CSV table of N, CA and C in Angstrom, one decimal:
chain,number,residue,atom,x,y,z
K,1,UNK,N,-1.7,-0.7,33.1
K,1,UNK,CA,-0.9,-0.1,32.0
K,1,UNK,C,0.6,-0.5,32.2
K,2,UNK,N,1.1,-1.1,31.0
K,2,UNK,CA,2.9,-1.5,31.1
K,2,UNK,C,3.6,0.1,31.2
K,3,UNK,N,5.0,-0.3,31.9
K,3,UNK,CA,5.3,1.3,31.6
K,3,UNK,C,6.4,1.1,30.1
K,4,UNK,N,6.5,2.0,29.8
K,4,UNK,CA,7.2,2.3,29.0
K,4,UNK,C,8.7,2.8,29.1
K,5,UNK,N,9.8,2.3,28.6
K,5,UNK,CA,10.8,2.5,29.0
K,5,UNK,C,11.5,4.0,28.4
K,6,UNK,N,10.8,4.2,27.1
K,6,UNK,CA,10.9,5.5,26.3
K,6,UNK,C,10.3,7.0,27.0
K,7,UNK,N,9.3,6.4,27.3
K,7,UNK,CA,8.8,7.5,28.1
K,7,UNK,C,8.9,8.2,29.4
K,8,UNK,N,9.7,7.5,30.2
K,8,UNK,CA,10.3,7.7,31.4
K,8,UNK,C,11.7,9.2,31.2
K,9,UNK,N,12.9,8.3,29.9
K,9,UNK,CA,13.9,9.4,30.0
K,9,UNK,C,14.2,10.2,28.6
K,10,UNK,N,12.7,9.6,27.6
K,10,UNK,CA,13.4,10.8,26.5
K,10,UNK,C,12.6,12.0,26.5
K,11,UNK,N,13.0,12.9,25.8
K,11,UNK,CA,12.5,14.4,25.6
K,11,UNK,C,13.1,15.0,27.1
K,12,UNK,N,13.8,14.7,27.5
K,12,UNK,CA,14.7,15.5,28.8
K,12,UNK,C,16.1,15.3,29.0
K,13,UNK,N,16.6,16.2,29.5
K,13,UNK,CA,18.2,15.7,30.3
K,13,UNK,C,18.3,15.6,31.1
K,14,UNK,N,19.3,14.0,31.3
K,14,UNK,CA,19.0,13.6,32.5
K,14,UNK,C,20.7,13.4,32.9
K,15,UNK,N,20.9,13.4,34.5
K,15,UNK,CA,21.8,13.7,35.0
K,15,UNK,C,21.9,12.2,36.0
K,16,UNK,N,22.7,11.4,35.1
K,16,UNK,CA,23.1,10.0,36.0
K,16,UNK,C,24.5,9.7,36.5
K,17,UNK,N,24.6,9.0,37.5
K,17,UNK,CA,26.0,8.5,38.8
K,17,UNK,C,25.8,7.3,38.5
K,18,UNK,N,27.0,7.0,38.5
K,18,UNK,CA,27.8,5.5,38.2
K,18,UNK,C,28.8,5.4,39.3
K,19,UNK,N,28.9,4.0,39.6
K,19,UNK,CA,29.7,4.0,40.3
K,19,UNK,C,30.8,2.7,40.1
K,20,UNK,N,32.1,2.6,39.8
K,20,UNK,CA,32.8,2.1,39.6
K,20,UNK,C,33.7,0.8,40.7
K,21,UNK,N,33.1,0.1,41.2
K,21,UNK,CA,33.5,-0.8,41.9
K,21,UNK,C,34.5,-1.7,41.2
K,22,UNK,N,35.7,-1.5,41.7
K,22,UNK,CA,36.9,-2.6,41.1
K,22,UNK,C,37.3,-3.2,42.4
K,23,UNK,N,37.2,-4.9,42.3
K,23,UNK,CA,38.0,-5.6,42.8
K,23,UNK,C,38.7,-6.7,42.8
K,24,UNK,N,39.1,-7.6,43.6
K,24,UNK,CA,40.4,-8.7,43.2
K,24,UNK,C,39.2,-9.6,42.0
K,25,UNK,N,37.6,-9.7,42.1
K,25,UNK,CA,37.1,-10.0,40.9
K,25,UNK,C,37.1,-9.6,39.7
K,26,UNK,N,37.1,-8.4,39.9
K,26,UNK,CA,37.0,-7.4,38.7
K,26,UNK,C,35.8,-6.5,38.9
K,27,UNK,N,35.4,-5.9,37.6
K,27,UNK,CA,34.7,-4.6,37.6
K,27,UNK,C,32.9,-4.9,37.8
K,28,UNK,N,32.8,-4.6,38.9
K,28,UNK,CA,31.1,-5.0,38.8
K,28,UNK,C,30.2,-4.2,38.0
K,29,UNK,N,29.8,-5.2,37.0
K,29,UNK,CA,28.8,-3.9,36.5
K,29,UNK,C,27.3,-4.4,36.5
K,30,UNK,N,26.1,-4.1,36.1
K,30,UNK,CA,25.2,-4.6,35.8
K,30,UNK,C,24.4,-4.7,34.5
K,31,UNK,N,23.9,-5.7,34.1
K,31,UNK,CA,23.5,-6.0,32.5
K,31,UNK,C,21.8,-5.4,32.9
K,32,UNK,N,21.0,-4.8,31.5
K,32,UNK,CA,20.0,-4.2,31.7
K,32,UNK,C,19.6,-3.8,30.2
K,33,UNK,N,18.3,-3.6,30.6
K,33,UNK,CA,17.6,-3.7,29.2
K,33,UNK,C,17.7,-2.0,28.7
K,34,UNK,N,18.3,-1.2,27.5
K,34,UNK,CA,18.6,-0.4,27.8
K,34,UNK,C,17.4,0.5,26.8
K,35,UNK,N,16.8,1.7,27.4
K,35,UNK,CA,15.7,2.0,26.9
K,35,UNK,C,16.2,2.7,25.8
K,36,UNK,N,17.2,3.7,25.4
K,36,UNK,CA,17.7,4.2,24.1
K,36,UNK,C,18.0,3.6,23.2
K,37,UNK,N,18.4,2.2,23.6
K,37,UNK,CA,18.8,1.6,22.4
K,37,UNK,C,18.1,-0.2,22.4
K,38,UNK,N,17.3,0.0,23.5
K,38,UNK,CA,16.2,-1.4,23.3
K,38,UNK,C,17.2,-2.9,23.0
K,39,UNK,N,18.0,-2.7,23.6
K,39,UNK,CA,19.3,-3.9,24.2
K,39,UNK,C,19.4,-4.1,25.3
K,40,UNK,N,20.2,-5.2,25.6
K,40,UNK,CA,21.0,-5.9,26.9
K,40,UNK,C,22.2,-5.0,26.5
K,41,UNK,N,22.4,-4.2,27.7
K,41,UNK,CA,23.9,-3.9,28.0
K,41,UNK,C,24.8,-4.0,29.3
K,42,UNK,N,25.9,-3.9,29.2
K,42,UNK,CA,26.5,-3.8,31.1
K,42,UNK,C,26.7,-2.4,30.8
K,43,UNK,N,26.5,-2.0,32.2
K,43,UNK,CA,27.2,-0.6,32.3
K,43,UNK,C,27.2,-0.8,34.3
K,44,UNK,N,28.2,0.3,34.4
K,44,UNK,CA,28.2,0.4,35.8
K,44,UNK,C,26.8,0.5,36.7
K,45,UNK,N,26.2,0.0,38.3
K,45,UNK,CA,25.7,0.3,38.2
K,45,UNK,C,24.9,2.2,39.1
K,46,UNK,N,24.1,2.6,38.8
K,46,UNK,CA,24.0,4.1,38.9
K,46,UNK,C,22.4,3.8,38.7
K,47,UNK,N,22.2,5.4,38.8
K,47,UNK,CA,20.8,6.1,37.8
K,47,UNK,C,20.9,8.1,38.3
K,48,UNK,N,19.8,8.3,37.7
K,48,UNK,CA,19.5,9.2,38.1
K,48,UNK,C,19.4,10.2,39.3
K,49,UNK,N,20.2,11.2,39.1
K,49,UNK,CA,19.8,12.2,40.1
K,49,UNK,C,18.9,13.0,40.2
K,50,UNK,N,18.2,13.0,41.1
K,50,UNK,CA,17.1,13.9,41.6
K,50,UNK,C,17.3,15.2,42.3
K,51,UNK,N,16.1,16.2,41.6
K,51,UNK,CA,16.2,17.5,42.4
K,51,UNK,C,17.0,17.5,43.3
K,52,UNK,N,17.0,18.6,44.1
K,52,UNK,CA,17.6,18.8,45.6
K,52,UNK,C,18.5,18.2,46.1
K,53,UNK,N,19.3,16.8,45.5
K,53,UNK,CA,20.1,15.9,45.4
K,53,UNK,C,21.5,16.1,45.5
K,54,UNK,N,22.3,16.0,46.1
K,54,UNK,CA,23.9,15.7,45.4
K,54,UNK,C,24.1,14.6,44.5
K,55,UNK,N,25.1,15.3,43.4
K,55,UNK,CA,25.6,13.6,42.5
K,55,UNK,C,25.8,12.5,43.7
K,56,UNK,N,26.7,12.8,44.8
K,56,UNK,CA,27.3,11.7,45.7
K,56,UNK,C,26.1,10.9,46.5
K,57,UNK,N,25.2,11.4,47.0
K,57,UNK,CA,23.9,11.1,47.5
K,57,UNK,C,23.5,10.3,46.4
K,58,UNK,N,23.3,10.4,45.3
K,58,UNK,CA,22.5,9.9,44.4
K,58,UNK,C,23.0,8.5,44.1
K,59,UNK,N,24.0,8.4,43.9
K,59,UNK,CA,24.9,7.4,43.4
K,59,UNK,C,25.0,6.6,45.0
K,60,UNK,N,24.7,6.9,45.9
K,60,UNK,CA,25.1,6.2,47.2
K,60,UNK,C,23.8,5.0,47.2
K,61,UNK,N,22.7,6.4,47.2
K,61,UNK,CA,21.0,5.7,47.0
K,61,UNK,C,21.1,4.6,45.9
K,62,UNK,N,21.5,5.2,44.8
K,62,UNK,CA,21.2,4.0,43.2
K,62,UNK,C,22.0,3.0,43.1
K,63,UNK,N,23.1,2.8,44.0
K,63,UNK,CA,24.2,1.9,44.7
K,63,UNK,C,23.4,0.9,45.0
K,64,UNK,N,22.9,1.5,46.0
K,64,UNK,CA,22.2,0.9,47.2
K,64,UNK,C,20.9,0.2,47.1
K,65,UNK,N,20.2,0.9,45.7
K,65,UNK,CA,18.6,0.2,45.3
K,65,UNK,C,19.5,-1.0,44.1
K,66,UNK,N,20.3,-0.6,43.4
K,66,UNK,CA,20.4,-1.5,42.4
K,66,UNK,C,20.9,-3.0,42.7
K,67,UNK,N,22.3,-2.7,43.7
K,67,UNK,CA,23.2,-3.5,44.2
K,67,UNK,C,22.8,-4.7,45.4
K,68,UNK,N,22.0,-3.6,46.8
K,68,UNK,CA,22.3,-4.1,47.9
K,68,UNK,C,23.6,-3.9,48.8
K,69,UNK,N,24.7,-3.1,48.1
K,69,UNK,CA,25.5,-2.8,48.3
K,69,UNK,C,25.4,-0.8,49.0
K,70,UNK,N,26.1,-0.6,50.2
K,70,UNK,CA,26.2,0.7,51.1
K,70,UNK,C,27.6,1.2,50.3
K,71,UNK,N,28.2,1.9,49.8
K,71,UNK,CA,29.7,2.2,49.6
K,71,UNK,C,29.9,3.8,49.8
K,72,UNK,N,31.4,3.9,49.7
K,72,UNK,CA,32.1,5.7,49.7
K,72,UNK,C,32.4,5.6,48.0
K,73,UNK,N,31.8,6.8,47.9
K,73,UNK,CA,32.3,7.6,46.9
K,73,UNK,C,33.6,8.4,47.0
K,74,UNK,N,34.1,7.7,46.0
K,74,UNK,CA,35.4,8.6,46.1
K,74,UNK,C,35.6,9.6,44.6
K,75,UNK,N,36.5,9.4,44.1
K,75,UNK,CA,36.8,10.5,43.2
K,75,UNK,C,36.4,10.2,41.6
K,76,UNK,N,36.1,11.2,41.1
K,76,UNK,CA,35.4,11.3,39.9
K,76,UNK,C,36.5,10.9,38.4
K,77,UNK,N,36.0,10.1,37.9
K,77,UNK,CA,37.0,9.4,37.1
K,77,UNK,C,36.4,9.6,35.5
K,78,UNK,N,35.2,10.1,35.3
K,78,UNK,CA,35.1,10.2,33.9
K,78,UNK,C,33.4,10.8,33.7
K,79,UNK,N,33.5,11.9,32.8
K,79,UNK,CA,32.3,11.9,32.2
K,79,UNK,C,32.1,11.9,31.0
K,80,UNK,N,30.8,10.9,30.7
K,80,UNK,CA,30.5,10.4,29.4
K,80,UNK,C,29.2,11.4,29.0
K,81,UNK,N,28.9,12.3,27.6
K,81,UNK,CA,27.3,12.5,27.5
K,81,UNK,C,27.1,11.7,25.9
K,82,UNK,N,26.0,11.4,26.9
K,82,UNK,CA,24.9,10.2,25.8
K,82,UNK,C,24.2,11.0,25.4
K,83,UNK,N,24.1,11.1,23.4
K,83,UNK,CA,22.9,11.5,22.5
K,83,UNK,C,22.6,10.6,21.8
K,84,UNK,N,21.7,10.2,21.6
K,84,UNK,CA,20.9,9.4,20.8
K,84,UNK,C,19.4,9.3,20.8
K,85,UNK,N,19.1,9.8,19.9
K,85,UNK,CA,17.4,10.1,19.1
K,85,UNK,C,16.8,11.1,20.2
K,86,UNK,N,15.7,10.3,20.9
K,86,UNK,CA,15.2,11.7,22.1
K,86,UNK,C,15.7,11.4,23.4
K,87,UNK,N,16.6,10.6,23.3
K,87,UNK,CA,17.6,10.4,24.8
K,87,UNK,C,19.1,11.3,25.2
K,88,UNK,N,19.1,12.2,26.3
K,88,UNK,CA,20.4,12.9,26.1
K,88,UNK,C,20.9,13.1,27.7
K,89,UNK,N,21.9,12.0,28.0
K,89,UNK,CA,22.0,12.2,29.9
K,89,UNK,C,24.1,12.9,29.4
K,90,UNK,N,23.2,13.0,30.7
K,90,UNK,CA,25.2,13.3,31.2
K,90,UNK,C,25.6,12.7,32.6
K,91,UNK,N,26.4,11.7,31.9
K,91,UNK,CA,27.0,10.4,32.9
K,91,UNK,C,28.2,10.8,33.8
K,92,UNK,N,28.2,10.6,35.0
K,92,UNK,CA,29.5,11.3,36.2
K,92,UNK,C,30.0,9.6,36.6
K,93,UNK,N,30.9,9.2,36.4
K,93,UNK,CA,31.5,8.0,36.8
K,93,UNK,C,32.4,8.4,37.8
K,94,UNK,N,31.9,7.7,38.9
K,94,UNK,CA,32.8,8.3,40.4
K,94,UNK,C,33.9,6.2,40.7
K,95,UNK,N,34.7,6.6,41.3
K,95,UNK,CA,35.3,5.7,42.0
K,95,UNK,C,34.5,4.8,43.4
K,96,UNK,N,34.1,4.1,43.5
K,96,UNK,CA,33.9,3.3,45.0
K,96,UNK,C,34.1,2.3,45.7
K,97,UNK,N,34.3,2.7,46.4
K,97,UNK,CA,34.8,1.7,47.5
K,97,UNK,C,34.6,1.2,48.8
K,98,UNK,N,34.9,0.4,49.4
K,98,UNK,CA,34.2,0.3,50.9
K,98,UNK,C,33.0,-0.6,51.3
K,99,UNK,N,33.0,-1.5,50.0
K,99,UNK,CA,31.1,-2.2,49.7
K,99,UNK,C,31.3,-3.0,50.9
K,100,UNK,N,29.8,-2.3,51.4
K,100,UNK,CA,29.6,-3.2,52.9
K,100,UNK,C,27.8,-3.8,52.5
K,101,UNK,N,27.8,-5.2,52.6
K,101,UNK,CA,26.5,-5.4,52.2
K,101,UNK,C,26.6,-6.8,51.6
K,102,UNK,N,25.5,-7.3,51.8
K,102,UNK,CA,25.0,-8.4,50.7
K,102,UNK,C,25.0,-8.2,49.5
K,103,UNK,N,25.8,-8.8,48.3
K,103,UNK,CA,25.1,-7.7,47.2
K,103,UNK,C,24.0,-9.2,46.1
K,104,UNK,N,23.0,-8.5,45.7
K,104,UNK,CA,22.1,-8.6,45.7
K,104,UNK,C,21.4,-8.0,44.2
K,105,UNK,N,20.9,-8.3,43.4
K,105,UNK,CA,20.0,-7.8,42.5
K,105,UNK,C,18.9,-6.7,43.0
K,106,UNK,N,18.9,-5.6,42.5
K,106,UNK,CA,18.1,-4.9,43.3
K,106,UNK,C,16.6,-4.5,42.2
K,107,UNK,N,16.5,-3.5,42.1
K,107,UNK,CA,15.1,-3.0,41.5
K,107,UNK,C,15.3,-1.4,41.3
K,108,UNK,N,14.5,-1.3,40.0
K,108,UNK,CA,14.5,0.2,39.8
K,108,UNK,C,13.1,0.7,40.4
K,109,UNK,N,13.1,1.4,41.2
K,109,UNK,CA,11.5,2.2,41.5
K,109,UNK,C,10.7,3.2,40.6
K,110,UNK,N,11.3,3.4,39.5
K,110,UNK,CA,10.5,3.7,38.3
K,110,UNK,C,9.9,2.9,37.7
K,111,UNK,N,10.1,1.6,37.6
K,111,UNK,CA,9.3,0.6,36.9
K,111,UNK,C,8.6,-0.6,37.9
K,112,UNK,N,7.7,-0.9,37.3
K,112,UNK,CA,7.1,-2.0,38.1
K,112,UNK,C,7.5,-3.2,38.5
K,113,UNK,N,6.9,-4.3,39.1
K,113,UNK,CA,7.8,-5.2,39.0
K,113,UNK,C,8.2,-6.3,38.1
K,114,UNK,N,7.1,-6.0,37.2
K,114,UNK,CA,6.8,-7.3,35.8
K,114,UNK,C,7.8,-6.8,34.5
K,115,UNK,N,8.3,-5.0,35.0
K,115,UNK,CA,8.8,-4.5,33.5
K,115,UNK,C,10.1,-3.4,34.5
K,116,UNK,N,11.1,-4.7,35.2
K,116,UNK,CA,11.9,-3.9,35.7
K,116,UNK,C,13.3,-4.0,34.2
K,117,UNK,N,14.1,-3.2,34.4
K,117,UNK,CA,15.1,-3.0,33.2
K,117,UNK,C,16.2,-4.0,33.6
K,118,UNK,N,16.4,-3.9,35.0
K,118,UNK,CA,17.9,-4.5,36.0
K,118,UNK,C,17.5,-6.0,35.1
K,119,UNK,N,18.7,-6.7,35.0
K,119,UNK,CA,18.9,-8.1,34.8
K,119,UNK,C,19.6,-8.8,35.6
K,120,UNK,N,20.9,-8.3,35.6
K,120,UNK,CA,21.6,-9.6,35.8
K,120,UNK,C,22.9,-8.1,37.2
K,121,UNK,N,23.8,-8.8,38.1
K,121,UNK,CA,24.9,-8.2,38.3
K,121,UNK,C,26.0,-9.2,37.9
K,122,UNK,N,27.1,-8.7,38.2
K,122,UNK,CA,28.4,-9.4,37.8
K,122,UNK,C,29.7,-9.0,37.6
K,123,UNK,N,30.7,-9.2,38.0
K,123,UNK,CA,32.2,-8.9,37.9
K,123,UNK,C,32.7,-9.4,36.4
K,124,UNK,N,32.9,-8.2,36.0
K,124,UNK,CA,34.4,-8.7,34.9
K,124,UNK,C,35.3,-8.3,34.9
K,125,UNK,N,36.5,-9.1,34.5
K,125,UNK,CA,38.2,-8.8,34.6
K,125,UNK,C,38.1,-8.3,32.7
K,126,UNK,N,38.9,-7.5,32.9
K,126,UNK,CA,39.6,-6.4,31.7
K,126,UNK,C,39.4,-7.4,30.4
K,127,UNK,N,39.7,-8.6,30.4
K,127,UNK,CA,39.9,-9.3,29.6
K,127,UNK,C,38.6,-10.1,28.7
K,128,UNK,N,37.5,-9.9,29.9
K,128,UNK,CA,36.0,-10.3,29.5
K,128,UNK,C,35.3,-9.5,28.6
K,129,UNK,N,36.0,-8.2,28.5
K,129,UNK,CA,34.9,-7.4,28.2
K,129,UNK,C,34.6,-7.2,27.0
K,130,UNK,N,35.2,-7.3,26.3
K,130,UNK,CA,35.3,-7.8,24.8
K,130,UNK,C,34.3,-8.4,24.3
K,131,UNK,N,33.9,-9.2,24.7
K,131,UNK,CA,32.8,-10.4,24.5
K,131,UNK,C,31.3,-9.8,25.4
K,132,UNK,N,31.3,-9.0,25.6
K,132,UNK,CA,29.9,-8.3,26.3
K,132,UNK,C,29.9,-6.6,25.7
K,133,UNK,N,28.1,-6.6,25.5
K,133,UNK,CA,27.9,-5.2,25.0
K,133,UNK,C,27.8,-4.4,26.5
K,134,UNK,N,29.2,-3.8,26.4
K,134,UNK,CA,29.6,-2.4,27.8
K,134,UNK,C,29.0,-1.1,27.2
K,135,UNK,N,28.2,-0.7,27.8
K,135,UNK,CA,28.6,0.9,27.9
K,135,UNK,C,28.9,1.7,28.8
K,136,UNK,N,29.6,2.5,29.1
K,136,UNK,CA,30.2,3.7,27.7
K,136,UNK,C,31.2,2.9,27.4
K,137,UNK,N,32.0,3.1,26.2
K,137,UNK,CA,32.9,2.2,26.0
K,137,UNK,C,34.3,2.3,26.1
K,138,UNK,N,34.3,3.5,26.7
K,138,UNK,CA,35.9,4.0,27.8
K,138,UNK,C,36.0,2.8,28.6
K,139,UNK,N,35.1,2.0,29.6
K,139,UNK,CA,35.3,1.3,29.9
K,139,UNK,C,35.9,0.0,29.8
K,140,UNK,N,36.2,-0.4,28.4
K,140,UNK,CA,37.0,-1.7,27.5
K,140,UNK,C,38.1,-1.2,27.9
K,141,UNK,N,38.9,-0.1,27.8
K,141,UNK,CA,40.1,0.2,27.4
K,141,UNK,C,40.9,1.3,28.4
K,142,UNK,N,40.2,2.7,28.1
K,142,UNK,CA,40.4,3.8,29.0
K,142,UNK,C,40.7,3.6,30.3
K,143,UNK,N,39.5,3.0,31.0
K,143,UNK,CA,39.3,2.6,32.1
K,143,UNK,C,40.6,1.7,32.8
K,144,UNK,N,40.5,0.6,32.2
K,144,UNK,CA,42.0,0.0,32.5
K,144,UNK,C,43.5,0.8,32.2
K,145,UNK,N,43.7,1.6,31.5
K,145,UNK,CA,44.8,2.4,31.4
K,145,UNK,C,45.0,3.1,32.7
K,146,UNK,N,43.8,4.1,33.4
K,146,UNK,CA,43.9,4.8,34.2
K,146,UNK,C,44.3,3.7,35.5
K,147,UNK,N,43.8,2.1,35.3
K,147,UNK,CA,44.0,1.5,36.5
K,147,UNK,C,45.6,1.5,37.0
K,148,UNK,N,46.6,1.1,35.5
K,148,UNK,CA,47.6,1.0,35.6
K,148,UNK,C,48.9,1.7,36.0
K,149,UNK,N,48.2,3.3,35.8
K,149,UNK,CA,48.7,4.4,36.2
K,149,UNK,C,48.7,4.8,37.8
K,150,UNK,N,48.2,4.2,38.0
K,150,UNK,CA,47.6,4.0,40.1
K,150,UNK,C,46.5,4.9,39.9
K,151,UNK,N,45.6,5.7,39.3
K,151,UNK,CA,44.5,6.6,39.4
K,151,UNK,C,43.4,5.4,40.0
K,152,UNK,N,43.3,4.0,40.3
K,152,UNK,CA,42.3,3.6,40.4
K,152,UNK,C,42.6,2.8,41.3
């Protein structure tokens, strides 16, 4: 049986960690098939927190499965909530830094291996982003404001 990408996160709220890696490359994010809206998108990459979990834990783990990348969480820079049809999360976008690791395409463990969502990773500078479907879309703009301010 294929899995289904709908049926994993709609009819629940779901509580996901992002994590914001900025460097002399630019902003790493990862492109992925996105199950609410059945597109290629970038977004940082993250997932889901689990029961018994800290956000910081979670994001360290989903760092770590997505990237190949170990990093510190530092401080909390934005939260986004996503509604759309029977999908409804609430996004914690943390700061990080410290990437120690090979980084590497990783794998979601919710999905198998023939129907994973992860595509692609990749750095962009402020100026790329325009030309790629980002979500959330604080990220085009917001995001770099706060850079300029020293918050980042």
């Amino acid at each position: 049986m294929k899995d289904k990408p709908a049926s994993i996160y709609s009819g629940k709220l779901r509580v996901r960690a992002a994590g914001l890696l900025l460097t002399d490359e630019g902003l790493l994010l990862a492109e992925l098939h996105s199950p609410a809206s059945n597109e290629l998108i970038w977004t940082p990459p993250g997932g889901g927190v689990e029961f018994g979990e800290s956000i910081k834990d979670a994001l360290k783990r989903e760092y770590k499965e997505e990237t190949g990348l170990d990093v510190s969480v530092d401080e909390l820079i934005h939260i986004n909530e996503f509604i759309q049809s029977e999908f409804h999360a609430i996004e914690f976008f943390f700061k990080v830094s410290n990437a120690v690791g090979t980084m590497n395409l990783g794998s979601d463990p919710e999905y198998s291996a023939e129907n994973q969502i992860l595509k692609k990773l990749s750095f962009f500078k402020q100026e790329d982003l325009s030309e790629i479907n980002i979500k959330p879309v604080f990220l085009r703009k917001d995001f770099w404001e706060g850079r300029s301010s020293g918050l980042l």
